[in-house]
Amino acid sequence: MSEYVFFNGEYIESDKAVIPVRTHAFLYGTSVFEGIRAYYNKEEKQMYAFRVKEHYQRLLASAKVMWMNSPYTLDEYVDITKELLKKNNYKTDAYIRPTLYKSSIKVGPTLTDNEDSFLIFTTPFGNYFDAQNGLKLCVSSWRRTSDNAIPPRAKVSGAYANSALIKTDAHEMGFDDAVVLSESGQVTEGSAMNIFLVINGVLTTTSITDDILIGVTRNTVIELARELGIPVCERSIDRTELYNAQEVFCCGTGAQIVPVESIDHRIIGDGKIGEITKKIKSLYFDVVRGKTDKFKKWCLPVYD
Ligand SMILES: Cc1ncc(COP(=O)(O)O)c(C=O)c1O
């Protein structure tokens, strides 16, 4: 039996969820989406979906940029997600992909006078990267789209042509992924993940006004660092600061917390996972599986 998806207001089997070829979102990339993870806790036999509300808050913010009228409220999105996960009844970690899209059958890119529809699919999901011990990155020759072109702050599917070029070219050159610079030459993020550097003991990440997607995981890392008493700084970062950082790691719903071993063939620190990265990573994996009391507020239990 195929998995259930939420499509046109119903929970149906995924092979029955079909979109017409002339759908606006397919023609022009006019959809906004989220990637959410749910973690299975074997001891509790419980599935925890992580920071679901925060993801839908961002979906609604992306929708506003793209002239979309949301068909559901924030609470309804959370309930639908929980119900769908329950129906799919995973006993393993999973990935949830909600998409709000322009669904009119229409030629021409205009966003107004254009219907908005919503769907979610889910799938079992493991690690996004094989290299959990350390990524080999390059600085991409592509630039991140700017806030005044295709705003990275909104998670728009069409914008992922930029990520696809960045990631594919990095792969073809033998790297795991790439760090992307903004049009003005500042560090932004990876192809689909935010970046943190340890500079003189301070956990440093790019400013939210430097053309990044403001990651839910990025915020989680900042909160966890505060909990661990690690100083945090959000500011613009130059390319060469990457090479001289004591530690670098990337983070995102897909990537989770993944250390960086080298950038442009320069070994980061001593090439091993740094102490701060280790501490954050270890706490993160406890938090997402609902194993800490303090941060259980971020974990939505799926099974009753
Ligand atoms: C471009 C980009 N930046 C950052 C992130 C990390 O965001 P989050 O932690 O909310 O998954 C993602 C992942 O979705 C992304 O696609």
Tab-separated table of N, CA and C and ligand atoms in Angstrom, residues 35 55 58 144 155 160 163 189-194 213-218 251-254, ligand 1:
chain	number	residue	atom	x	y	z
A	35	GLY	N	10.519	21.938	5.004
A	35	GLY	CA	11.038	20.589	5.247
A	35	GLY	C	11.077	20.441	6.756
A	55	HIS	N	7.987	25.989	11.746
A	55	HIS	CA	8.063	25.785	10.296
A	55	HIS	C	6.842	26.384	9.601
A	58	ARG	N	7.005	30.087	9.319
A	58	ARG	CA	7.829	30.510	8.188
A	58	ARG	C	7.098	30.293	6.871
A	144	ARG	N	24.470	33.611	-4.142
A	144	ARG	CA	23.099	33.470	-3.624
A	144	ARG	C	22.250	34.579	-4.236
A	155	LYS	N	10.941	30.728	1.450
A	155	LYS	CA	11.354	29.402	0.959
A	155	LYS	C	10.510	29.062	-0.272
A	160	TYR	N	15.134	27.302	-5.672
A	160	TYR	CA	16.021	26.155	-5.479
A	160	TYR	C	16.776	25.755	-6.744
A	163	SER	N	20.095	26.710	-5.532
A	163	SER	CA	20.680	25.645	-4.692
A	163	SER	C	21.133	24.454	-5.539
A	189	GLU	N	25.347	31.046	3.258
A	189	GLU	CA	24.996	29.730	3.823
A	189	GLU	C	25.458	28.653	2.858
A	190	GLY	N	25.054	27.409	3.100
A	190	GLY	CA	25.323	26.326	2.160
A	190	GLY	C	24.206	26.248	1.136
A	191	SER	N	24.196	25.200	0.304
A	191	SER	CA	23.158	25.113	-0.736
A	191	SER	C	21.775	25.003	-0.100
A	192	ALA	N	21.666	24.296	1.033
A	192	ALA	CA	20.371	24.161	1.730
A	192	ALA	C	20.589	23.986	3.229
A	193	MET	N	21.478	24.820	3.790
A	193	MET	CA	21.772	24.725	5.238
A	193	MET	C	22.487	25.991	5.672
A	194	ASN	N	22.330	26.339	6.929
A	194	ASN	CA	23.019	27.507	7.482
A	194	ASN	C	24.398	27.103	7.980
A	213	LEU	N	18.265	31.883	4.235
A	213	LEU	CA	17.007	31.392	4.782
A	213	LEU	C	17.222	31.343	6.300
A	214	ILE	N	16.320	31.944	7.035
A	214	ILE	CA	16.511	31.996	8.492
A	214	ILE	C	16.062	30.653	9.059
A	215	GLY	N	17.017	29.768	9.225
A	215	GLY	CA	16.722	28.375	9.546
A	215	GLY	C	16.123	28.183	10.926
A	216	VAL	N	15.215	27.248	10.999
A	216	VAL	CA	14.668	26.824	12.292
A	216	VAL	C	15.792	26.150	13.092
A	217	THR	N	16.621	25.367	12.404
A	217	THR	CA	17.746	24.701	13.078
A	217	THR	C	18.760	25.741	13.550
A	218	ARG	N	18.977	26.771	12.747
A	218	ARG	CA	19.879	27.870	13.137
A	218	ARG	C	19.431	28.449	14.466
A	251	CYS	N	24.113	23.444	9.481
A	251	CYS	CA	22.915	22.918	10.147
A	251	CYS	C	21.678	23.202	9.304
A	252	GLY	N	20.716	22.323	9.439
A	252	GLY	CA	19.452	22.475	8.743
A	252	GLY	C	18.595	21.272	9.073
A	253	THR	N	17.341	21.326	8.723
A	253	THR	CA	16.458	20.197	8.997
A	253	THR	C	16.992	18.940	8.321
A	254	GLY	N	17.384	19.061	7.044
A	254	GLY	CA	17.932	17.913	6.331
A	254	GLY	C	19.319	17.561	6.854
B	1	LIG	C1	18.658	27.504	1.637
B	1	LIG	C2	18.482	26.901	2.982
B	1	LIG	N1	19.092	27.472	4.031
B	1	LIG	C3	18.955	26.980	5.281
B	1	LIG	C4	18.185	25.858	5.534
B	1	LIG	C5	17.992	25.369	6.927
B	1	LIG	O1	16.711	25.708	7.375
B	1	LIG	P1	15.962	24.846	8.476
B	1	LIG	O2	16.897	24.740	9.623
B	1	LIG	O3	14.750	25.639	8.814
B	1	LIG	O4	15.664	23.540	7.870
B	1	LIG	C6	17.553	25.216	4.467
B	1	LIG	C7	16.774	23.999	4.698
B	1	LIG	O5	15.626	23.936	4.557
B	1	LIG	C8	17.678	25.758	3.165
B	1	LIG	O6	17.061	25.192	2.127
